[in-house]
Amino acid sequence: MNGPAQRRITIKEVAEAAGVGVATVSRVLSGGSASAETREKVLAAAARLDYRPSALGRNLRRQRTGGIGLLVPDITDSFYARLADGVLSCARSYGEPVTVGVTGDDPEREAELIGTLIEQSMDRLIAVPSGDGDMWAPALRAGLNVVFADRRVRGDVPSVVPDDRAGVLTAVEYLAGLGHRKIAYLGRHAQSQRVAAFTAALDSLGLPADRDLVVHARSSRDSAYAAAAGLLQHRPDVTAVIAGGNVLGEAAVLAARELDVRIPRDVSLIMFDDVPWAELCSPPLTVIAQPAQDIGYRAAELVLRQGRRPPTVTLPTQLVVRASCGPRVASPRR
């Protein structure tokens, strides 16, 4: 008689045994960068626990479960909800189920979810990536079919992204045309490409690029509010703000109201994402509209497509001008 089946060790258990994060274990086991001491601890823990990542790849190739995995930072964020709706709409037409995971824009949580999907023999994965490219090496080596949406962190993985560079440049040009020179960017930690586009736009227009005017928040609303309030309190010389998403834009509006900062008289505000409340806000917000549902739909089409696929699909953004921007005020706020 056979004994009870042995439980499979997870990547999270290896991380706990080695005293490091899941992302670090993922990097080491995929041959990524790590110190010799860290590498030794991880490999020792993996050997002690009999963790066998190579077996996962064999299992994935032999026993595919079908379906699509979808990883997003925050399902309550209307942008990612619309992106998910696009994925679901396309998957429904193919008769494919979708499993959704929420990363919270946390690379450690993302690595844990990737490991879980590999262990479950998931066929395909669409992700808004939070970590760097090295974190995705185990999934790619295991044969997982991956497509990135909204962000791109590896050149060898197909991606569907908005045209951040054009969107940011148009917004900065618009604000510069109103006389603004001290323009701040309020973003998430995982928005490195959007921040790079903002810095490049300032440089192309000869505007000062002050590192202190790029403020980062985590994915939570509390963190977004704290970042927005800190920016408005500590930098009265700022006359315009670009918020890198609707949660950040909402935080900027709330912080301005609490601090008695008037939009647009004291500070002009432009927000990524054209959500329904943006037009109902007082004043209605100028936005950089992104095709969230199209991004999700096209990403699902790519992950379900057989054969050769384009490396990157870039979808256009649009500046929708409303009433939240005005001419630069001559004297700074007090």
JSON list of C-alpha atoms in Angstrom, two decimals, residues 21 26 68 81 87 97-98 105 113-114 124 130 147 152 154 167 190-191 210-211 215 249 262 279 281 316 321 325 331:
[
{"chain": "A", "resi": 21, "resn": "GLY", "atom": "CA", "xyz": [11.90, 37.39, 0.70]},
{"chain": "A", "resi": 26, "resn": "SER", "atom": "CA", "xyz": [12.86, 33.54, -7.13]},
{"chain": "A", "resi": 68, "resn": "ILE", "atom": "CA", "xyz": [-5.81, 32.36, -17.72]},
{"chain": "A", "resi": 81, "resn": "ALA", "atom": "CA", "xyz": [-11.20, 46.79, -12.80]},
{"chain": "A", "resi": 87, "resn": "VAL", "atom": "CA", "xyz": [-9.56, 40.29, -20.11]},
{"chain": "A", "resi": 97, "resn": "PRO", "atom": "CA", "xyz": [-11.87, 30.73, -17.20]},
{"chain": "A", "resi": 98, "resn": "VAL", "atom": "CA", "xyz": [-9.86, 33.50, -15.51]},
{"chain": "A", "resi": 105, "resn": "ASP", "atom": "CA", "xyz": [2.11, 46.36, -6.18]},
{"chain": "A", "resi": 113, "resn": "LEU", "atom": "CA", "xyz": [1.47, 34.38, -6.61]},
{"chain": "A", "resi": 114, "resn": "ILE", "atom": "CA", "xyz": [3.65, 33.49, -9.61]},
{"chain": "A", "resi": 124, "resn": "ARG", "atom": "CA", "xyz": [-1.31, 31.41, -19.38]},
{"chain": "A", "resi": 130, "resn": "SER", "atom": "CA", "xyz": [5.23, 45.01, -9.90]},
{"chain": "A", "resi": 147, "resn": "VAL", "atom": "CA", "xyz": [1.81, 38.75, -21.42]},
{"chain": "A", "resi": 152, "resn": "ARG", "atom": "CA", "xyz": [6.65, 46.41, -19.48]},
{"chain": "A", "resi": 154, "resn": "ARG", "atom": "CA", "xyz": [11.16, 42.50, -19.95]},
{"chain": "A", "resi": 167, "resn": "GLY", "atom": "CA", "xyz": [0.46, 61.10, -22.78]},
{"chain": "A", "resi": 190, "resn": "ALA", "atom": "CA", "xyz": [6.07, 50.59, -9.84]},
{"chain": "A", "resi": 191, "resn": "GLN", "atom": "CA", "xyz": [5.62, 53.44, -12.36]},
{"chain": "A", "resi": 210, "resn": "ASP", "atom": "CA", "xyz": [13.69, 68.51, -9.41]},
{"chain": "A", "resi": 211, "resn": "ARG", "atom": "CA", "xyz": [13.94, 65.00, -7.95]},
{"chain": "A", "resi": 215, "resn": "VAL", "atom": "CA", "xyz": [6.71, 61.73, -5.08]},
{"chain": "A", "resi": 249, "resn": "GLY", "atom": "CA", "xyz": [-5.75, 61.89, -8.39]},
{"chain": "A", "resi": 262, "resn": "ARG", "atom": "CA", "xyz": [-7.72, 75.70, -4.47]},
{"chain": "A", "resi": 279, "resn": "GLU", "atom": "CA", "xyz": [-16.13, 64.82, -14.82]},
{"chain": "A", "resi": 281, "resn": "CYS", "atom": "CA", "xyz": [-15.62, 66.61, -9.57]},
{"chain": "A", "resi": 316, "resn": "PRO", "atom": "CA", "xyz": [-2.91, 55.73, -27.71]},
{"chain": "A", "resi": 321, "resn": "VAL", "atom": "CA", "xyz": [-9.17, 69.14, -21.09]},
{"chain": "A", "resi": 325, "resn": "CYS", "atom": "CA", "xyz": [-5.89, 73.62, -14.91]},
{"chain": "A", "resi": 331, "resn": "SER", "atom": "CA", "xyz": [3.24, 84.29, -6.03]}
]
